[in-house]
Amino acid sequence: MSGQKPSLRTGGRFQVDVVSESAAPTPAPVQAPAEGRFRMVGFTDSDIGPPPDVFHEPDTAKSDSVSLHSTGTGQTHISDSHSNTYYMRTFGHNTIDAVPNIEFYRQTAAPLAEKMTRPSLSELHDELDKEPLEDGLVNGEEPSAAEEARALAAKEAKGGTVKFGWVKGVLIRCMLNIWGVMLFIRMSWIVGQAGIGLTIAIILMATLVTTITGLSTSAIATNGFVRGGGAYYLISRSLGPEFGGSIGLIFAFANAVAVAMYVVGFAETVVEMLSDVDALMTDELNDIRIVGTLTVILLLGISVAGMEWEAKAQIVLLIILLGAIANYFIGTFMPVESKEPKGFFGYHTAIFLENLGPDFREEETFFSVFAIFFPAATGILAGANISGDLTDPQVAIPKGTLLAILITGLTYVGVAISTGACIVRDATGDHNDTVSDTVNCTDAACTLGYDFSICKEGGCQFGLMNDFQVMSLVSGFGPLITAGIFSATLSSALASLVSAPKVFQALCKDNIYPGLGVFAKGYGKNNEPLRGYVLTFCIGLAFILIAELNIIAPIISNFFLASYALINFSVFHASLANSPGWRPSFKYYNMWVSLAGAILCCVVMFVINWWAALVTLLIVLALYIYVSYKKPDVNWGSSTQALMYNQALTHCLNLTGVEDHVKNFRPQCLVLTGYPNSRPALLHLVHSFTKNIGLMVCGHIKTSSRRPNFKELSQDHARCQRWLNEKRIKAFYTPVFSDNLRHGSQFLLQSVGLGRLKPNTLVMGFKKNWSDGDMRDVEIYINTIHDAFDLQFGVVILRLQEGLDISHIHGQDELLSSQEKPSVGGKDVVVSVSLGKDSDSDSCPSKTTSNQSSPLIMRETKSPLSLTDQRLLESSQQFRKKQGKGTIDVWWLFDDGGLTLLIPYLLTNRSKWGDCRIRVFIGGKINRIDHDRRVMATLLSRFRIDFSDINVLGDINTKPKKHNKLSFKELIEPYRLKEDDMEQEAAERLKASEPWRITDNELELYRAKTNRQIRLNELMKEHSSSAKLIVMSMPLARKGTVSSALYMCWLETLSQDLPPLLLVRGNHQSVLTFYS
């Protein structure tokens, strides 16, 4: 059997593709492959066994990296590095459903990242005879990136990318950065000033800050895969681009300037040595510049040579540094008599006890000494800054960083104790200063035979307080300490020179700051940021040439502390947000300890230098505001998003327990816009009175004669919401599938919203050209209004004489992102192709329908627009621009609770409508006009609503003009039932089949109301023809009594040939109050 292929059932609907065992499988179906992305997959007969290789190697261990991906060529491939049939033996039968696999959970956003995809829900769930789209992909899916990932993997395998473990990559770097020049030339002075006890307290305080930050760094680093970028990457992915972008920029700059600091420290030591032998080239300042420039060029060469060379240089420097430290400790056990006049006596209890307490001189305090020491404790992020070059950052960063803090902390404590126990504070250096008066000499040196009491008057050059090079004196071999100083400065400079470009490159790749993308490019197998190296070199060189870093140094320390503070705050914030995605594998952290660490970092910033701390905070704040304003198009799942969700959910739930109050009423509008760019006038007008005040939801009812395509619905939702965000329109987009406008509106009216954040007003466009279409659509339109009233919604209808829907005009605002647009020549735009007659009647149905309008990518043509379309386009944009001086005429004829008055008031509070004044028109009696005006003026003043005029119309009930009555008669003529001209049974049948028909009885019953609509139109033409906007009380029609055709004729007659008109009817619940 092993040499034969199993036979297949060919008579049924399903077909099996047997996957052959080969390095590059190319499945060959028995029948012609199905077009598109799906192929026919089924099952063989029950008597057919598994493929031959199952019997050959039943126990062979297989790779767990199994995935299914689609290539977009009509074939579905199974990927497995060992066997292409592994997926078949997972459960013992042929299935394309994949088992859990780590490869499926890798980030999809990373460019060219190795990515395998699990079968999509569509591939497993959709019908097998599904029709593909024109591009061969179902429902707009993108082709898989697996081929690109394999190509990248092959390239990396060939090139041999250099990656470092936790010792070489993190531990050594952190120790070299923390063991700075401070260890050799300032530690002894700090012990002299603060004493052994307070010096240990200073070290422990600094170590506490760095340890808490190290714990927080470990927590963030183990909460998912860490890429390059160090502190910037950790903060930006935790707190978002606003904090990450601001800290990333100043952190990279601080590292660049730190290069200059360390190099100048090295250069000063060299120049002092040259000065001792009278070998200066020019003067001390220029010699520092010359030596510093040559040094930074050498360091740049090592860095550009590659991370491997840089790592080797760091190891050499570490060996020298360890030798210098060991040399010092060995020297403390080797007292030499010739060194005693200079203050070194070896370990003595008397010296230890004398140096145990503080002796602050020259206005020094505990905090000023702490400020001098603390920069020596920084550098804990040296390993994290090259996170992209680590083999396993999640293991390396916690282990290497925390161990480096422990080792260096113990080293500092050891040096503090040893110097305090071996060396006295003051010494003359004179062999003749021996004890002559044992009564007046009480210092520890007196017990050892020397009298240094003359130093109390000042002028001594030796001892802890006076000699910065005392460690060279103590050491067994002095020049090795000098070599240690060189090693400490150069290693720190090299670490900073590498860290700054790496952090800056990661920042530039994210494109947070425009114009910096040029520095994102990497070179070589390690993606080295050569341009960043050059920029860092230039910044460092500029500060080296200045050679005055006393003012810049505290700012740099504060930059580092600001980064530490935000890393600690990130852990607190992520824990507070309680996001399910916050699952660090490093468990030894606490949110409150991290918060304390963040506060402690801020306190230390002000202790070190209060004005530098203020400058740092101002810079961070300015960058934060800039990034917040720019709103970069990134989504990293930050804790800011998680906390925002938590707060929104909490507030929504809290709102549900509070009853609505009239003082807090807000118009929360469900606007039937269709696609958001289909009816811009409707969108912009409603946005004008809901922005920052109330809820606005753009409802889109997609009518379809076929089965709904819910995947397309989801894609449209994301695309349209993105378009609204880009246009800065504060609204939500909600599409639904339905068989008609009414049912879709019912879905939206009942389901849209969350708790109290629920629409209370339905906004629609007027149904233009309704008389030319099917009257069943009018029936649906009017019944939609009735449904809204039944659900206690207010209703607002906007009518522009030119119409609202511009979706049929080519070249309108795009709804597709730049990634979705074709990149070939010409200009591609998104338009809506309207195939139905009644585009204003519903909400732009989906492109799967037969009568619809939907955004499509079409080639913009040069063909001129018709005059009608030109007017329509101009009219559609009228509410985007600032309205000049004019009036908003409010025809408040019927009290609907005040919505008719509230909307124009909200409009006039906007800058676009600020120059417009409200005129109020009300009905009244001829003999009471003045009284009615005073009553309305009193009411408006109590409502605190400004108005320019009140007009009382005493002639509303006057009969309309004869020719207008004839026009109305002509308008309703096609829709009359004319039951008197037919038998009663036939009339009843016609009315039942066409319920919109107008009966003679109905016409007679509502004759007065009909005349009122005609008369109101005449009055509006007379009084409001020049208004910027008319807001009119909408007439109501009793449901079941007034036919749809008659109601539509009323609305048509009332609103025709007028400026922009809003027909408004609230739900008759008060929305205005004059009580406090």
PDB file of C-alpha atoms in Angstrom, residues 253-347:
ATOM      1  CA  PHE A 253      19.892  63.400  22.801  1.00  0.00           C
ATOM      2  CA  ALA A 254      21.045  62.832  26.395  1.00  0.00           C
ATOM      3  CA  ASN A 255      23.039  59.775  25.309  1.00  0.00           C
ATOM      4  CA  ALA A 256      24.578  61.779  22.467  1.00  0.00           C
ATOM      5  CA  VAL A 257      25.677  64.569  24.836  1.00  0.00           C
ATOM      6  CA  ALA A 258      26.808  61.967  27.385  1.00  0.00           C
ATOM      7  CA  VAL A 259      29.351  60.851  24.784  1.00  0.00           C
ATOM      8  CA  ALA A 260      30.861  64.339  24.993  1.00  0.00           C
ATOM      9  CA  MET A 261      30.793  64.288  28.802  1.00  0.00           C
ATOM     10  CA  TYR A 262      32.685  61.023  29.071  1.00  0.00           C
ATOM     11  CA  VAL A 263      35.141  61.924  26.318  1.00  0.00           C
ATOM     12  CA  VAL A 264      35.893  65.293  27.937  1.00  0.00           C
ATOM     13  CA  GLY A 265      36.452  63.480  31.241  1.00  0.00           C
ATOM     14  CA  PHE A 266      38.946  61.222  29.476  1.00  0.00           C
ATOM     15  CA  ALA A 267      40.577  64.153  27.695  1.00  0.00           C
ATOM     16  CA  GLU A 268      40.993  66.106  30.949  1.00  0.00           C
ATOM     17  CA  THR A 269      42.828  63.164  32.525  1.00  0.00           C
ATOM     18  CA  VAL A 270      45.142  62.901  29.499  1.00  0.00           C
ATOM     19  CA  VAL A 271      45.800  66.639  29.497  1.00  0.00           C
ATOM     20  CA  GLU A 272      46.627  66.553  33.230  1.00  0.00           C
ATOM     21  CA  MET A 273      49.178  63.834  32.525  1.00  0.00           C
ATOM     22  CA  LEU A 274      50.644  65.889  29.675  1.00  0.00           C
ATOM     23  CA  SER A 275      50.758  68.935  31.933  1.00  0.00           C
ATOM     24  CA  ASP A 276      52.687  67.010  34.594  1.00  0.00           C
ATOM     25  CA  VAL A 277      55.472  66.305  32.090  1.00  0.00           C
ATOM     26  CA  ASP A 278      55.247  69.739  30.388  1.00  0.00           C
ATOM     27  CA  ALA A 279      54.052  68.212  27.111  1.00  0.00           C
ATOM     28  CA  LEU A 280      51.011  70.412  26.341  1.00  0.00           C
ATOM     29  CA  MET A 281      50.406  71.033  22.651  1.00  0.00           C
ATOM     30  CA  THR A 282      48.818  74.489  23.037  1.00  0.00           C
ATOM     31  CA  ASP A 283      46.888  75.348  26.182  1.00  0.00           C
ATOM     32  CA  GLU A 284      44.769  73.108  28.419  1.00  0.00           C
ATOM     33  CA  LEU A 285      41.370  74.039  26.904  1.00  0.00           C
ATOM     34  CA  ASN A 286      42.429  73.504  23.305  1.00  0.00           C
ATOM     35  CA  ASP A 287      44.302  70.336  24.210  1.00  0.00           C
ATOM     36  CA  ILE A 288      41.065  68.966  25.707  1.00  0.00           C
ATOM     37  CA  ARG A 289      39.342  69.764  22.414  1.00  0.00           C
ATOM     38  CA  ILE A 290      42.072  68.105  20.343  1.00  0.00           C
ATOM     39  CA  VAL A 291      42.276  64.948  22.457  1.00  0.00           C
ATOM     40  CA  GLY A 292      38.477  64.777  22.710  1.00  0.00           C
ATOM     41  CA  THR A 293      38.019  65.091  18.938  1.00  0.00           C
ATOM     42  CA  LEU A 294      40.561  62.360  18.194  1.00  0.00           C
ATOM     43  CA  THR A 295      38.989  60.119  20.838  1.00  0.00           C
ATOM     44  CA  VAL A 296      35.412  60.475  19.560  1.00  0.00           C
ATOM     45  CA  ILE A 297      36.618  59.778  15.986  1.00  0.00           C
ATOM     46  CA  LEU A 298      38.245  56.568  17.242  1.00  0.00           C
ATOM     47  CA  LEU A 299      35.075  55.565  19.094  1.00  0.00           C
ATOM     48  CA  LEU A 300      32.994  56.292  15.990  1.00  0.00           C
ATOM     49  CA  GLY A 301      35.245  53.991  13.968  1.00  0.00           C
ATOM     50  CA  ILE A 302      34.767  51.178  16.506  1.00  0.00           C
ATOM     51  CA  SER A 303      30.989  51.676  16.479  1.00  0.00           C
ATOM     52  CA  VAL A 304      30.689  51.811  12.689  1.00  0.00           C
ATOM     53  CA  ALA A 305      32.805  48.670  12.413  1.00  0.00           C
ATOM     54  CA  GLY A 306      29.826  46.829  13.871  1.00  0.00           C
ATOM     55  CA  MET A 307      28.317  45.669  17.121  1.00  0.00           C
ATOM     56  CA  GLU A 308      30.672  42.686  17.243  1.00  0.00           C
ATOM     57  CA  TRP A 309      33.767  44.913  17.331  1.00  0.00           C
ATOM     58  CA  GLU A 310      32.127  47.235  19.795  1.00  0.00           C
ATOM     59  CA  ALA A 311      31.352  44.290  22.086  1.00  0.00           C
ATOM     60  CA  LYS A 312      34.971  43.090  21.891  1.00  0.00           C
ATOM     61  CA  ALA A 313      36.196  46.581  22.794  1.00  0.00           C
ATOM     62  CA  GLN A 314      33.845  46.612  25.772  1.00  0.00           C
ATOM     63  CA  ILE A 315      35.285  43.312  27.041  1.00  0.00           C
ATOM     64  CA  VAL A 316      38.838  44.671  26.849  1.00  0.00           C
ATOM     65  CA  LEU A 317      37.773  47.806  28.723  1.00  0.00           C
ATOM     66  CA  LEU A 318      35.991  45.697  31.336  1.00  0.00           C
ATOM     67  CA  ILE A 319      39.119  43.640  31.970  1.00  0.00           C
ATOM     68  CA  ILE A 320      41.135  46.817  32.489  1.00  0.00           C
ATOM     69  CA  LEU A 321      38.453  48.248  34.776  1.00  0.00           C
ATOM     70  CA  LEU A 322      38.226  45.071  36.868  1.00  0.00           C
ATOM     71  CA  GLY A 323      42.005  45.042  37.108  1.00  0.00           C
ATOM     72  CA  ALA A 324      41.985  48.650  38.352  1.00  0.00           C
ATOM     73  CA  ILE A 325      39.322  47.916  40.987  1.00  0.00           C
ATOM     74  CA  ALA A 326      41.165  44.788  42.141  1.00  0.00           C
ATOM     75  CA  ASN A 327      44.407  46.773  42.165  1.00  0.00           C
ATOM     76  CA  TYR A 328      42.835  49.323  44.513  1.00  0.00           C
ATOM     77  CA  PHE A 329      41.482  46.749  46.975  1.00  0.00           C
ATOM     78  CA  ILE A 330      44.821  44.887  47.011  1.00  0.00           C
ATOM     79  CA  GLY A 331      46.577  48.192  47.681  1.00  0.00           C
ATOM     80  CA  THR A 332      44.448  48.855  50.777  1.00  0.00           C
ATOM     81  CA  PHE A 333      46.036  45.792  52.408  1.00  0.00           C
ATOM     82  CA  MET A 334      49.552  46.940  51.509  1.00  0.00           C
ATOM     83  CA  PRO A 335      50.305  50.028  53.633  1.00  0.00           C
ATOM     84  CA  VAL A 336      53.577  51.714  52.785  1.00  0.00           C
ATOM     85  CA  GLU A 337      55.294  54.003  55.265  1.00  0.00           C
ATOM     86  CA  SER A 338      56.064  56.586  52.601  1.00  0.00           C
ATOM     87  CA  LYS A 339      52.312  57.019  51.969  1.00  0.00           C
ATOM     88  CA  GLU A 340      51.431  57.776  55.607  1.00  0.00           C
ATOM     89  CA  PRO A 341      52.194  61.546  55.440  1.00  0.00           C
ATOM     90  CA  LYS A 342      49.659  61.690  52.598  1.00  0.00           C
ATOM     91  CA  GLY A 343      46.952  60.171  54.813  1.00  0.00           C
ATOM     92  CA  PHE A 344      47.003  56.434  53.932  1.00  0.00           C
ATOM     93  CA  PHE A 345      47.652  54.202  56.946  1.00  0.00           C
ATOM     94  CA  GLY A 346      45.859  50.960  56.054  1.00  0.00           C
ATOM     95  CA  TYR A 347      42.849  49.596  57.943  1.00  0.00           C
TER      96      TYR A 347
END
